[in-house]
Amino acid sequence: MSTSTTQARYSSLSIALHWLTVLLMVAIYVAIEMHEALPRGHALRRPMEDWHIYLGVILLPIAIFRAIMILRADIPGIVPTPPVWQHRITLAMKVYLYVLMIGNPILGWLMENAEGHAVTLFGLGLPTLVGESEGLAGVVSEAHEILGVSGYFFIGLHAVAALYHHYLVKDNTLLRMLPRSGKQDSAS
Ligand code: HEM
Ligand code: HEM
C-alpha cells in the first residue's frame, strides 16, 4: 500500500463502494437481528434469514474487489500526519474489516452447506463448497457468530475513530472518504 499527500481524497469509486458496503452491512445485521427477534412461525422470520444470506453473498465479490483495489491504490495521506502508532492501529483495523467482510460470507456459506442447505441468491443456486458435515457445521457456525458479533464493537470503534479525527483532531481523515461537494471542488 502506498500513500500520497498530493491526492486529497479516496477515488470516487472507493468512496462509492465504501458507503455501499456500509449500507449492505447495516442491512445484513438488521436482517439477522430481526430474524432472531421474531417468534418462531412468524411470516417474516424465514425471509429475514434469506435476506441476510442474499446480502452477504452480494457483499462478498464487492469486498474482494475493494481488497484488490486497496492493494493497488494510491491512498490519500492524512493532513496533518498522525503519529506512527495511530497508522499501525488504522492498518490493523482495515485488515480486520476486510477479514470480516470477506471471511464471514465465506463462513456463512460453508455453514449452510455443512448443515446440508444449498446457498441461493434470490432462488438462483450457487456452488456447494463442502458436503454435509455436523462437525464442520459446528465449528464454522461458532466462527461465523464470533466474527459477526465482534463486528458490532469494531465497526463502532472504526466509526467513532473517524468522528474523533473529524471533530476533535480536525484533520481530513473523514473528508477523504466523503463524496466531493461542488463548494469544495471550486475551493480546490
Ligand atoms: C459480512 C457478512 C455477514 C455478517 C457480518 C454476518 C453476521 C451474522 C451474525 C452477527 C449472525 C448472528 C449470530 C448469532 O448471534 O447467533 C449471523 C447468523 C447467521 N448467518 Fe451471517 N453474516 C454474514 C454473512 C452471511 C452469509 C453470506 C450467510 C450464508 C451464506 C450467512 C448465514 C447465516 C445464518 C444461516 C445465520 C443464522 C445462524 C443461526 O441461526 O444460528 N451469513 N450472521
Ligand atoms: C459497516 C460499516 C463500515 C465498514 C465495513 C467500513 C469499512 C472500511 C474499510 C474497509 C476501510 C478501508 C478503506 C480502504 O482503504 O480500502 C474504511 C475506511 C474508512 N472508513 Fe469505513 N467502514 C464502515 C463504516 C464507516 C463509518 C460509519 C464511517 C464514518 C463515520 C467510516 C469512515 C471511514 C473513513 C474516514 C475511512 C478512511 C480511513 C483511513 O484511510 O484512514 N466508515 N472503512
PDB file of C-alpha atoms and ligand atoms in Angstrom:
ATOM      1  CA  MET A   1       0.000   0.000   0.000  1.00  0.00           C
ATOM      2  CA  SER A   2       1.453   3.334  -0.951  1.00  0.00           C
ATOM      3  CA  THR A   3       0.447   6.720   0.408  1.00  0.00           C
ATOM      4  CA  SER A   4       0.407  10.144  -1.124  1.00  0.00           C
ATOM      5  CA  THR A   5      -0.267  13.585   0.319  1.00  0.00           C
ATOM      6  CA  THR A   6      -0.816  15.133  -3.100  1.00  0.00           C
ATOM      7  CA  GLN A   7      -4.159  13.338  -3.521  1.00  0.00           C
ATOM      8  CA  ALA A   8      -6.786  14.830  -1.193  1.00  0.00           C
ATOM      9  CA  ARG A   9      -9.386  12.067  -1.297  1.00  0.00           C
ATOM     10  CA  TYR A  10     -10.056   8.416  -1.959  1.00  0.00           C
ATOM     11  CA  SER A  11     -11.128   7.828  -5.568  1.00  0.00           C
ATOM     12  CA  SER A  12     -14.835   8.278  -6.359  1.00  0.00           C
ATOM     13  CA  LEU A  13     -15.094   4.514  -6.883  1.00  0.00           C
ATOM     14  CA  SER A  14     -13.534   3.783  -3.450  1.00  0.00           C
ATOM     15  CA  ILE A  15     -15.868   6.284  -1.791  1.00  0.00           C
ATOM     16  CA  ALA A  16     -18.961   4.894  -3.547  1.00  0.00           C
ATOM     17  CA  LEU A  17     -18.024   1.302  -2.665  1.00  0.00           C
ATOM     18  CA  HIS A  18     -17.248   2.235   0.967  1.00  0.00           C
ATOM     19  CA  TRP A  19     -20.708   3.741   1.546  1.00  0.00           C
ATOM     20  CA  LEU A  20     -22.467   0.989  -0.453  1.00  0.00           C
ATOM     21  CA  THR A  21     -20.680  -1.504   1.809  1.00  0.00           C
ATOM     22  CA  VAL A  22     -21.864   0.385   4.899  1.00  0.00           C
ATOM     23  CA  LEU A  23     -25.492   0.155   3.672  1.00  0.00           C
ATOM     24  CA  LEU A  24     -25.107  -3.560   2.916  1.00  0.00           C
ATOM     25  CA  MET A  25     -23.526  -4.303   6.314  1.00  0.00           C
ATOM     26  CA  VAL A  26     -26.267  -2.424   8.166  1.00  0.00           C
ATOM     27  CA  ALA A  27     -28.950  -4.350   6.247  1.00  0.00           C
ATOM     28  CA  ILE A  28     -27.124  -7.673   6.885  1.00  0.00           C
ATOM     29  CA  TYR A  29     -27.108  -7.032  10.648  1.00  0.00           C
ATOM     30  CA  VAL A  30     -30.689  -5.689  10.746  1.00  0.00           C
ATOM     31  CA  ALA A  31     -31.964  -8.759   8.833  1.00  0.00           C
ATOM     32  CA  ILE A  32     -30.332 -11.300  11.183  1.00  0.00           C
ATOM     33  CA  GLU A  33     -31.343  -9.371  14.312  1.00  0.00           C
ATOM     34  CA  MET A  34     -34.962  -9.259  13.072  1.00  0.00           C
ATOM     35  CA  HIS A  35     -34.795 -12.969  12.238  1.00  0.00           C
ATOM     36  CA  GLU A  36     -33.663 -13.694  15.792  1.00  0.00           C
ATOM     37  CA  ALA A  37     -36.131 -11.304  17.444  1.00  0.00           C
ATOM     38  CA  LEU A  38     -39.230 -12.613  15.636  1.00  0.00           C
ATOM     39  CA  PRO A  39     -41.091 -15.540  17.233  1.00  0.00           C
ATOM     40  CA  ARG A  40     -40.899 -18.959  15.589  1.00  0.00           C
ATOM     41  CA  GLY A  41     -43.629 -19.348  12.949  1.00  0.00           C
ATOM     42  CA  HIS A  42     -43.749 -15.599  12.154  1.00  0.00           C
ATOM     43  CA  ALA A  43     -44.158 -14.985   8.397  1.00  0.00           C
ATOM     44  CA  LEU A  44     -41.098 -12.703   8.205  1.00  0.00           C
ATOM     45  CA  ARG A  45     -38.683 -14.886  10.201  1.00  0.00           C
ATOM     46  CA  ARG A  46     -37.530 -17.024   7.249  1.00  0.00           C
ATOM     47  CA  PRO A  47     -37.407 -14.131   4.686  1.00  0.00           C
ATOM     48  CA  MET A  48     -35.203 -12.166   7.114  1.00  0.00           C
ATOM     49  CA  GLU A  49     -32.687 -15.032   7.218  1.00  0.00           C
ATOM     50  CA  ASP A  50     -32.883 -15.328   3.399  1.00  0.00           C
ATOM     51  CA  TRP A  51     -32.159 -11.599   3.010  1.00  0.00           C
ATOM     52  CA  HIS A  52     -29.253 -11.890   5.464  1.00  0.00           C
ATOM     53  CA  ILE A  53     -27.800 -14.577   3.194  1.00  0.00           C
ATOM     54  CA  TYR A  54     -28.529 -12.802  -0.128  1.00  0.00           C
ATOM     55  CA  LEU A  55     -26.967  -9.523   1.018  1.00  0.00           C
ATOM     56  CA  GLY A  56     -23.952 -11.354   2.497  1.00  0.00           C
ATOM     57  CA  VAL A  57     -23.437 -13.180  -0.816  1.00  0.00           C
ATOM     58  CA  ILE A  58     -23.711  -9.865  -2.726  1.00  0.00           C
ATOM     59  CA  LEU A  59     -21.194  -8.226  -0.354  1.00  0.00           C
ATOM     60  CA  LEU A  60     -18.557 -10.944  -0.938  1.00  0.00           C
ATOM     61  CA  PRO A  61     -17.439 -10.020  -4.517  1.00  0.00           C
ATOM     62  CA  ILE A  62     -17.684  -6.286  -3.705  1.00  0.00           C
ATOM     63  CA  ALA A  63     -15.398  -6.740  -0.677  1.00  0.00           C
ATOM     64  CA  ILE A  64     -12.919  -8.874  -2.664  1.00  0.00           C
ATOM     65  CA  PHE A  65     -12.859  -6.206  -5.403  1.00  0.00           C
ATOM     66  CA  ARG A  66     -12.236  -3.488  -2.776  1.00  0.00           C
ATOM     67  CA  ALA A  67      -9.447  -5.521  -1.193  1.00  0.00           C
ATOM     68  CA  ILE A  68      -7.723  -5.866  -4.589  1.00  0.00           C
ATOM     69  CA  MET A  69      -8.264  -2.146  -5.235  1.00  0.00           C
ATOM     70  CA  ILE A  70      -6.722  -1.080  -1.916  1.00  0.00           C
ATOM     71  CA  LEU A  71      -3.592  -3.121  -2.652  1.00  0.00           C
ATOM     72  CA  ARG A  72      -3.175  -1.262  -5.942  1.00  0.00           C
ATOM     73  CA  ALA A  73      -4.460   2.140  -4.804  1.00  0.00           C
ATOM     74  CA  ASP A  74      -2.627   5.332  -4.008  1.00  0.00           C
ATOM     75  CA  ILE A  75      -4.130   6.088  -0.576  1.00  0.00           C
ATOM     76  CA  PRO A  76      -4.521   9.811   0.153  1.00  0.00           C
ATOM     77  CA  GLY A  77      -2.410  10.920   3.121  1.00  0.00           C
ATOM     78  CA  ILE A  78      -3.963  12.379   6.274  1.00  0.00           C
ATOM     79  CA  VAL A  79      -3.145  16.054   6.911  1.00  0.00           C
ATOM     80  CA  PRO A  80      -1.724  16.777   9.458  1.00  0.00           C
ATOM     81  CA  THR A  81       0.097  13.410   9.522  1.00  0.00           C
ATOM     82  CA  PRO A  82      -0.955  11.323  12.561  1.00  0.00           C
ATOM     83  CA  PRO A  83       1.673   9.618  14.788  1.00  0.00           C
ATOM     84  CA  VAL A  84       3.101   6.261  13.614  1.00  0.00           C
ATOM     85  CA  TRP A  85       1.305   4.272  16.352  1.00  0.00           C
ATOM     86  CA  GLN A  86      -2.052   5.521  15.003  1.00  0.00           C
ATOM     87  CA  HIS A  87      -1.080   4.484  11.494  1.00  0.00           C
ATOM     88  CA  ARG A  88      -0.417   0.924  12.765  1.00  0.00           C
ATOM     89  CA  ILE A  89      -3.803   0.734  14.522  1.00  0.00           C
ATOM     90  CA  THR A  90      -5.571   2.041  11.386  1.00  0.00           C
ATOM     91  CA  LEU A  91      -3.858  -0.607   9.277  1.00  0.00           C
ATOM     92  CA  ALA A  92      -4.825  -3.371  11.743  1.00  0.00           C
ATOM     93  CA  MET A  93      -8.435  -2.099  11.702  1.00  0.00           C
ATOM     94  CA  LYS A  94      -8.541  -2.094   7.880  1.00  0.00           C
ATOM     95  CA  VAL A  95      -7.227  -5.690   7.794  1.00  0.00           C
ATOM     96  CA  TYR A  96      -9.865  -6.698  10.369  1.00  0.00           C
ATOM     97  CA  LEU A  97     -12.692  -5.023   8.387  1.00  0.00           C
ATOM     98  CA  TYR A  98     -11.667  -6.881   5.226  1.00  0.00           C
ATOM     99  CA  VAL A  99     -11.445 -10.189   7.162  1.00  0.00           C
ATOM    100  CA  LEU A 100     -14.994  -9.518   8.421  1.00  0.00           C
ATOM    101  CA  MET A 101     -16.429  -8.553   5.013  1.00  0.00           C
ATOM    102  CA  ILE A 102     -14.782 -11.426   3.118  1.00  0.00           C
ATOM    103  CA  GLY A 103     -14.423 -14.047   5.860  1.00  0.00           C
ATOM    104  CA  ASN A 104     -17.942 -14.001   7.267  1.00  0.00           C
ATOM    105  CA  PRO A 105     -19.792 -14.550   3.972  1.00  0.00           C
ATOM    106  CA  ILE A 106     -17.449 -17.499   3.280  1.00  0.00           C
ATOM    107  CA  LEU A 107     -18.002 -18.903   6.797  1.00  0.00           C
ATOM    108  CA  GLY A 108     -21.785 -18.411   6.409  1.00  0.00           C
ATOM    109  CA  TRP A 109     -21.715 -20.200   3.043  1.00  0.00           C
ATOM    110  CA  LEU A 110     -19.652 -23.100   4.484  1.00  0.00           C
ATOM    111  CA  MET A 111     -22.042 -23.286   7.468  1.00  0.00           C
ATOM    112  CA  GLU A 112     -25.120 -23.571   5.235  1.00  0.00           C
ATOM    113  CA  ASN A 113     -23.535 -26.268   3.028  1.00  0.00           C
ATOM    114  CA  ALA A 114     -22.176 -28.219   6.031  1.00  0.00           C
ATOM    115  CA  GLU A 115     -25.690 -28.157   7.515  1.00  0.00           C
ATOM    116  CA  GLY A 116     -26.975 -29.669   4.258  1.00  0.00           C
ATOM    117  CA  HIS A 117     -28.565 -26.496   2.812  1.00  0.00           C
ATOM    118  CA  ALA A 118     -27.838 -25.108  -0.654  1.00  0.00           C
ATOM    119  CA  VAL A 119     -26.979 -21.379  -0.789  1.00  0.00           C
ATOM    120  CA  THR A 120     -29.079 -19.421  -3.281  1.00  0.00           C
ATOM    121  CA  LEU A 121     -29.207 -15.828  -4.477  1.00  0.00           C
ATOM    122  CA  PHE A 122     -32.894 -14.963  -4.916  1.00  0.00           C
ATOM    123  CA  GLY A 123     -33.529 -18.598  -5.854  1.00  0.00           C
ATOM    124  CA  LEU A 124     -30.507 -18.956  -8.157  1.00  0.00           C
ATOM    125  CA  GLY A 125     -28.499 -21.973  -6.957  1.00  0.00           C
ATOM    126  CA  LEU A 126     -24.852 -21.244  -6.040  1.00  0.00           C
ATOM    127  CA  PRO A 127     -21.988 -23.780  -5.930  1.00  0.00           C
ATOM    128  CA  THR A 128     -21.758 -26.143  -2.959  1.00  0.00           C
ATOM    129  CA  LEU A 129     -18.384 -25.562  -1.279  1.00  0.00           C
ATOM    130  CA  VAL A 130     -18.438 -28.531   1.154  1.00  0.00           C
ATOM    131  CA  GLY A 131     -20.527 -31.641   1.776  1.00  0.00           C
ATOM    132  CA  GLU A 132     -22.793 -32.141   4.771  1.00  0.00           C
ATOM    133  CA  SER A 133     -20.772 -32.476   7.992  1.00  0.00           C
ATOM    134  CA  GLU A 134     -22.070 -31.970  11.525  1.00  0.00           C
ATOM    135  CA  GLY A 135     -18.558 -31.400  12.922  1.00  0.00           C
ATOM    136  CA  LEU A 136     -17.635 -28.741  10.361  1.00  0.00           C
ATOM    137  CA  ALA A 137     -21.055 -27.083  10.714  1.00  0.00           C
ATOM    138  CA  GLY A 138     -20.479 -26.643  14.460  1.00  0.00           C
ATOM    139  CA  VAL A 139     -17.008 -25.102  14.017  1.00  0.00           C
ATOM    140  CA  VAL A 140     -17.889 -22.689  11.201  1.00  0.00           C
ATOM    141  CA  SER A 141     -21.162 -21.693  12.863  1.00  0.00           C
ATOM    142  CA  GLU A 142     -19.224 -20.752  16.024  1.00  0.00           C
ATOM    143  CA  ALA A 143     -16.617 -18.829  13.972  1.00  0.00           C
ATOM    144  CA  HIS A 144     -19.363 -17.030  11.963  1.00  0.00           C
ATOM    145  CA  GLU A 145     -21.067 -15.960  15.176  1.00  0.00           C
ATOM    146  CA  ILE A 146     -17.858 -14.779  16.922  1.00  0.00           C
ATOM    147  CA  LEU A 147     -16.593 -12.837  13.881  1.00  0.00           C
ATOM    148  CA  GLY A 148     -20.070 -11.436  13.119  1.00  0.00           C
ATOM    149  CA  VAL A 149     -20.762 -10.298  16.694  1.00  0.00           C
ATOM    150  CA  SER A 150     -17.248  -8.794  17.028  1.00  0.00           C
ATOM    151  CA  GLY A 151     -18.251  -6.548  14.102  1.00  0.00           C
ATOM    152  CA  TYR A 152     -20.604  -4.561  16.353  1.00  0.00           C
ATOM    153  CA  PHE A 153     -17.669  -3.490  18.510  1.00  0.00           C
ATOM    154  CA  PHE A 154     -15.009  -2.959  15.845  1.00  0.00           C
ATOM    155  CA  ILE A 155     -17.267  -1.237  13.275  1.00  0.00           C
ATOM    156  CA  GLY A 156     -18.433   1.021  16.103  1.00  0.00           C
ATOM    157  CA  LEU A 157     -14.814   1.763  17.013  1.00  0.00           C
ATOM    158  CA  HIS A 158     -13.979   2.466  13.341  1.00  0.00           C
ATOM    159  CA  ALA A 159     -16.849   4.972  13.071  1.00  0.00           C
ATOM    160  CA  VAL A 160     -16.008   6.619  16.419  1.00  0.00           C
ATOM    161  CA  ALA A 161     -12.345   6.958  15.334  1.00  0.00           C
ATOM    162  CA  ALA A 162     -13.447   8.649  12.084  1.00  0.00           C
ATOM    163  CA  LEU A 163     -15.657  11.106  14.012  1.00  0.00           C
ATOM    164  CA  TYR A 164     -12.882  11.703  16.617  1.00  0.00           C
ATOM    165  CA  HIS A 165     -10.474  12.644  13.797  1.00  0.00           C
ATOM    166  CA  HIS A 166     -13.044  14.917  12.206  1.00  0.00           C
ATOM    167  CA  TYR A 167     -14.430  16.767  15.246  1.00  0.00           C
ATOM    168  CA  LEU A 168     -11.586  16.657  17.800  1.00  0.00           C
ATOM    169  CA  VAL A 169      -8.308  16.277  15.892  1.00  0.00           C
ATOM    170  CA  LYS A 170      -9.839  18.244  12.997  1.00  0.00           C
ATOM    171  CA  ASP A 171      -7.766  16.525  10.307  1.00  0.00           C
ATOM    172  CA  ASN A 172      -9.021  15.371   6.878  1.00  0.00           C
ATOM    173  CA  THR A 173      -9.436  11.625   7.709  1.00  0.00           C
ATOM    174  CA  LEU A 174     -13.220  11.618   7.219  1.00  0.00           C
ATOM    175  CA  LEU A 175     -13.352  14.231   4.434  1.00  0.00           C
ATOM    176  CA  ARG A 176     -11.139  11.890   2.339  1.00  0.00           C
ATOM    177  CA  MET A 177     -13.958   9.313   2.467  1.00  0.00           C
ATOM    178  CA  LEU A 178     -16.888  11.678   1.804  1.00  0.00           C
ATOM    179  CA  PRO A 179     -18.319  12.450  -1.650  1.00  0.00           C
ATOM    180  CA  ARG A 180     -16.964  15.650  -3.174  1.00  0.00           C
ATOM    181  CA  SER A 181     -19.277  18.673  -2.894  1.00  0.00           C
ATOM    182  CA  GLY A 182     -19.416  21.413  -5.570  1.00  0.00           C
ATOM    183  CA  LYS A 183     -18.288  24.013  -2.997  1.00  0.00           C
ATOM    184  CA  GLN A 184     -15.144  22.024  -2.091  1.00  0.00           C
ATOM    185  CA  ASP A 185     -14.426  21.458  -5.784  1.00  0.00           C
ATOM    186  CA  SER A 186     -14.407  25.136  -6.572  1.00  0.00           C
ATOM    187  CA  ALA A 187     -12.272  25.855  -3.490  1.00  0.00           C
ATOM    188  CA  SER A 188      -9.520  23.398  -4.519  1.00  0.00           C
TER     189      SER A 188
HETATM  190  C1  HEM B   1     -20.325  -9.914   6.265  1.00  0.00           C
HETATM  191  C2  HEM B   1     -21.378 -10.694   6.125  1.00  0.00           C
HETATM  192  C3  HEM B   1     -22.057 -11.337   7.303  1.00  0.00           C
HETATM  193  C4  HEM B   1     -22.118 -10.938   8.607  1.00  0.00           C
HETATM  194  C5  HEM B   1     -21.493  -9.702   9.232  1.00  0.00           C
HETATM  195  C6  HEM B   1     -22.901 -11.935   9.322  1.00  0.00           C
HETATM  196  C7  HEM B   1     -23.194 -11.866  10.673  1.00  0.00           C
HETATM  197  C8  HEM B   1     -24.026 -12.723  11.337  1.00  0.00           C
HETATM  198  C9  HEM B   1     -24.435 -12.592  12.715  1.00  0.00           C
HETATM  199  C10 HEM B   1     -23.980 -11.491  13.675  1.00  0.00           C
HETATM  200  C11 HEM B   1     -25.266 -13.620  12.993  1.00  0.00           C
HETATM  201  C12 HEM B   1     -25.961 -13.907  14.327  1.00  0.00           C
HETATM  202  C13 HEM B   1     -25.102 -14.873  15.086  1.00  0.00           C
HETATM  203  C14 HEM B   1     -25.724 -15.205  16.414  1.00  0.00           C
HETATM  204  O1  HEM B   1     -25.874 -14.317  17.245  1.00  0.00           O
HETATM  205  O2  HEM B   1     -26.078 -16.388  16.590  1.00  0.00           O
HETATM  206  C15 HEM B   1     -25.412 -14.407  11.782  1.00  0.00           C
HETATM  207  C16 HEM B   1     -26.212 -15.537  11.675  1.00  0.00           C
HETATM  208  C17 HEM B   1     -26.354 -16.260  10.506  1.00  0.00           C
HETATM  209  N1  HEM B   1     -25.688 -16.067   9.322  1.00  0.00           N
HETATM  210 FE1  HEM B   1     -24.487 -14.492   8.873  1.00  0.00          FE
HETATM  211  N2  HEM B   1     -23.305 -12.905   8.437  1.00  0.00           N
HETATM  212  C18 HEM B   1     -22.818 -12.576   7.188  1.00  0.00           C
HETATM  213  C19 HEM B   1     -22.994 -13.293   6.022  1.00  0.00           C
HETATM  214  C20 HEM B   1     -23.671 -14.489   5.916  1.00  0.00           C
HETATM  215  C21 HEM B   1     -23.781 -15.292   4.722  1.00  0.00           C
HETATM  216  C22 HEM B   1     -23.212 -14.930   3.335  1.00  0.00           C
HETATM  217  C23 HEM B   1     -24.510 -16.403   5.044  1.00  0.00           C
HETATM  218  C24 HEM B   1     -24.892 -17.602   4.199  1.00  0.00           C
HETATM  219  C25 HEM B   1     -24.429 -17.876   3.005  1.00  0.00           C
HETATM  220  C26 HEM B   1     -24.883 -16.290   6.433  1.00  0.00           C
HETATM  221  C27 HEM B   1     -25.660 -17.194   7.129  1.00  0.00           C
HETATM  222  C28 HEM B   1     -26.106 -17.028   8.425  1.00  0.00           C
HETATM  223  C29 HEM B   1     -27.084 -17.886   9.054  1.00  0.00           C
HETATM  224  C30 HEM B   1     -27.795 -19.073   8.418  1.00  0.00           C
HETATM  225  C31 HEM B   1     -27.247 -17.380  10.358  1.00  0.00           C
HETATM  226  C32 HEM B   1     -28.184 -17.933  11.434  1.00  0.00           C
HETATM  227  C33 HEM B   1     -27.401 -18.910  12.242  1.00  0.00           C
HETATM  228  C34 HEM B   1     -28.234 -19.499  13.328  1.00  0.00           C
HETATM  229  O3  HEM B   1     -29.457 -19.465  13.251  1.00  0.00           O
HETATM  230  O4  HEM B   1     -27.581 -19.989  14.271  1.00  0.00           O
HETATM  231  N3  HEM B   1     -24.342 -15.120   6.946  1.00  0.00           N
HETATM  232  N4  HEM B   1     -24.645 -13.845  10.798  1.00  0.00           N
HETATM  233  C1  HEM B   2     -20.297  -1.323   8.130  1.00  0.00           C
HETATM  234  C2  HEM B   2     -19.593  -0.282   8.385  1.00  0.00           C
HETATM  235  C3  HEM B   2     -18.228   0.024   7.799  1.00  0.00           C
HETATM  236  C4  HEM B   2     -17.318  -0.776   7.170  1.00  0.00           C
HETATM  237  C5  HEM B   2     -17.421  -2.257   6.885  1.00  0.00           C
HETATM  238  C6  HEM B   2     -16.200   0.061   6.800  1.00  0.00           C
HETATM  239  C7  HEM B   2     -15.065  -0.375   6.160  1.00  0.00           C
HETATM  240  C8  HEM B   2     -13.980   0.397   5.835  1.00  0.00           C
HETATM  241  C9  HEM B   2     -12.775  -0.064   5.202  1.00  0.00           C
HETATM  242  C10 HEM B   2     -12.507  -1.499   4.766  1.00  0.00           C
HETATM  243  C11 HEM B   2     -11.962   0.992   5.048  1.00  0.00           C
HETATM  244  C12 HEM B   2     -10.596   0.979   4.404  1.00  0.00           C
HETATM  245  C13 HEM B   2     -10.764   1.612   3.053  1.00  0.00           C
HETATM  246  C14 HEM B   2      -9.642   1.312   2.151  1.00  0.00           C
HETATM  247  O1  HEM B   2      -8.566   1.922   2.340  1.00  0.00           O
HETATM  248  O2  HEM B   2      -9.857   0.446   1.287  1.00  0.00           O
HETATM  249  C15 HEM B   2     -12.625   2.141   5.594  1.00  0.00           C
HETATM  250  C16 HEM B   2     -12.108   3.421   5.625  1.00  0.00           C
HETATM  251  C17 HEM B   2     -12.735   4.485   6.196  1.00  0.00           C
HETATM  252  N1  HEM B   2     -13.988   4.485   6.767  1.00  0.00           N
HETATM  253 FE1  HEM B   2     -15.213   2.948   6.997  1.00  0.00          FE
HETATM  254  N2  HEM B   2     -16.448   1.349   7.212  1.00  0.00           N
HETATM  255  C18 HEM B   2     -17.676   1.362   7.816  1.00  0.00           C
HETATM  256  C19 HEM B   2     -18.325   2.441   8.366  1.00  0.00           C
HETATM  257  C20 HEM B   2     -17.820   3.707   8.431  1.00  0.00           C
HETATM  258  C21 HEM B   2     -18.479   4.850   9.039  1.00  0.00           C
HETATM  259  C22 HEM B   2     -19.869   4.803   9.681  1.00  0.00           C
HETATM  260  C23 HEM B   2     -17.625   5.906   8.919  1.00  0.00           C
HETATM  261  C24 HEM B   2     -17.779   7.352   9.384  1.00  0.00           C
HETATM  262  C25 HEM B   2     -18.406   7.717  10.468  1.00  0.00           C
HETATM  263  C26 HEM B   2     -16.436   5.446   8.216  1.00  0.00           C
HETATM  264  C27 HEM B   2     -15.359   6.216   7.875  1.00  0.00           C
HETATM  265  C28 HEM B   2     -14.237   5.769   7.229  1.00  0.00           C
HETATM  266  C29 HEM B   2     -13.083   6.609   6.935  1.00  0.00           C
HETATM  267  C30 HEM B   2     -12.921   8.080   7.298  1.00  0.00           C
HETATM  268  C31 HEM B   2     -12.155   5.803   6.283  1.00  0.00           C
HETATM  269  C32 HEM B   2     -10.753   6.207   5.806  1.00  0.00           C
HETATM  270  C33 HEM B   2      -9.803   5.807   6.920  1.00  0.00           C
HETATM  271  C34 HEM B   2      -8.351   5.985   6.543  1.00  0.00           C
HETATM  272  O3  HEM B   2      -7.992   5.955   5.381  1.00  0.00           O
HETATM  273  O4  HEM B   2      -7.547   6.106   7.486  1.00  0.00           O
HETATM  274  N3  HEM B   2     -16.592   4.101   7.933  1.00  0.00           N
HETATM  275  N4  HEM B   2     -13.860   1.760   6.068  1.00  0.00           N
END
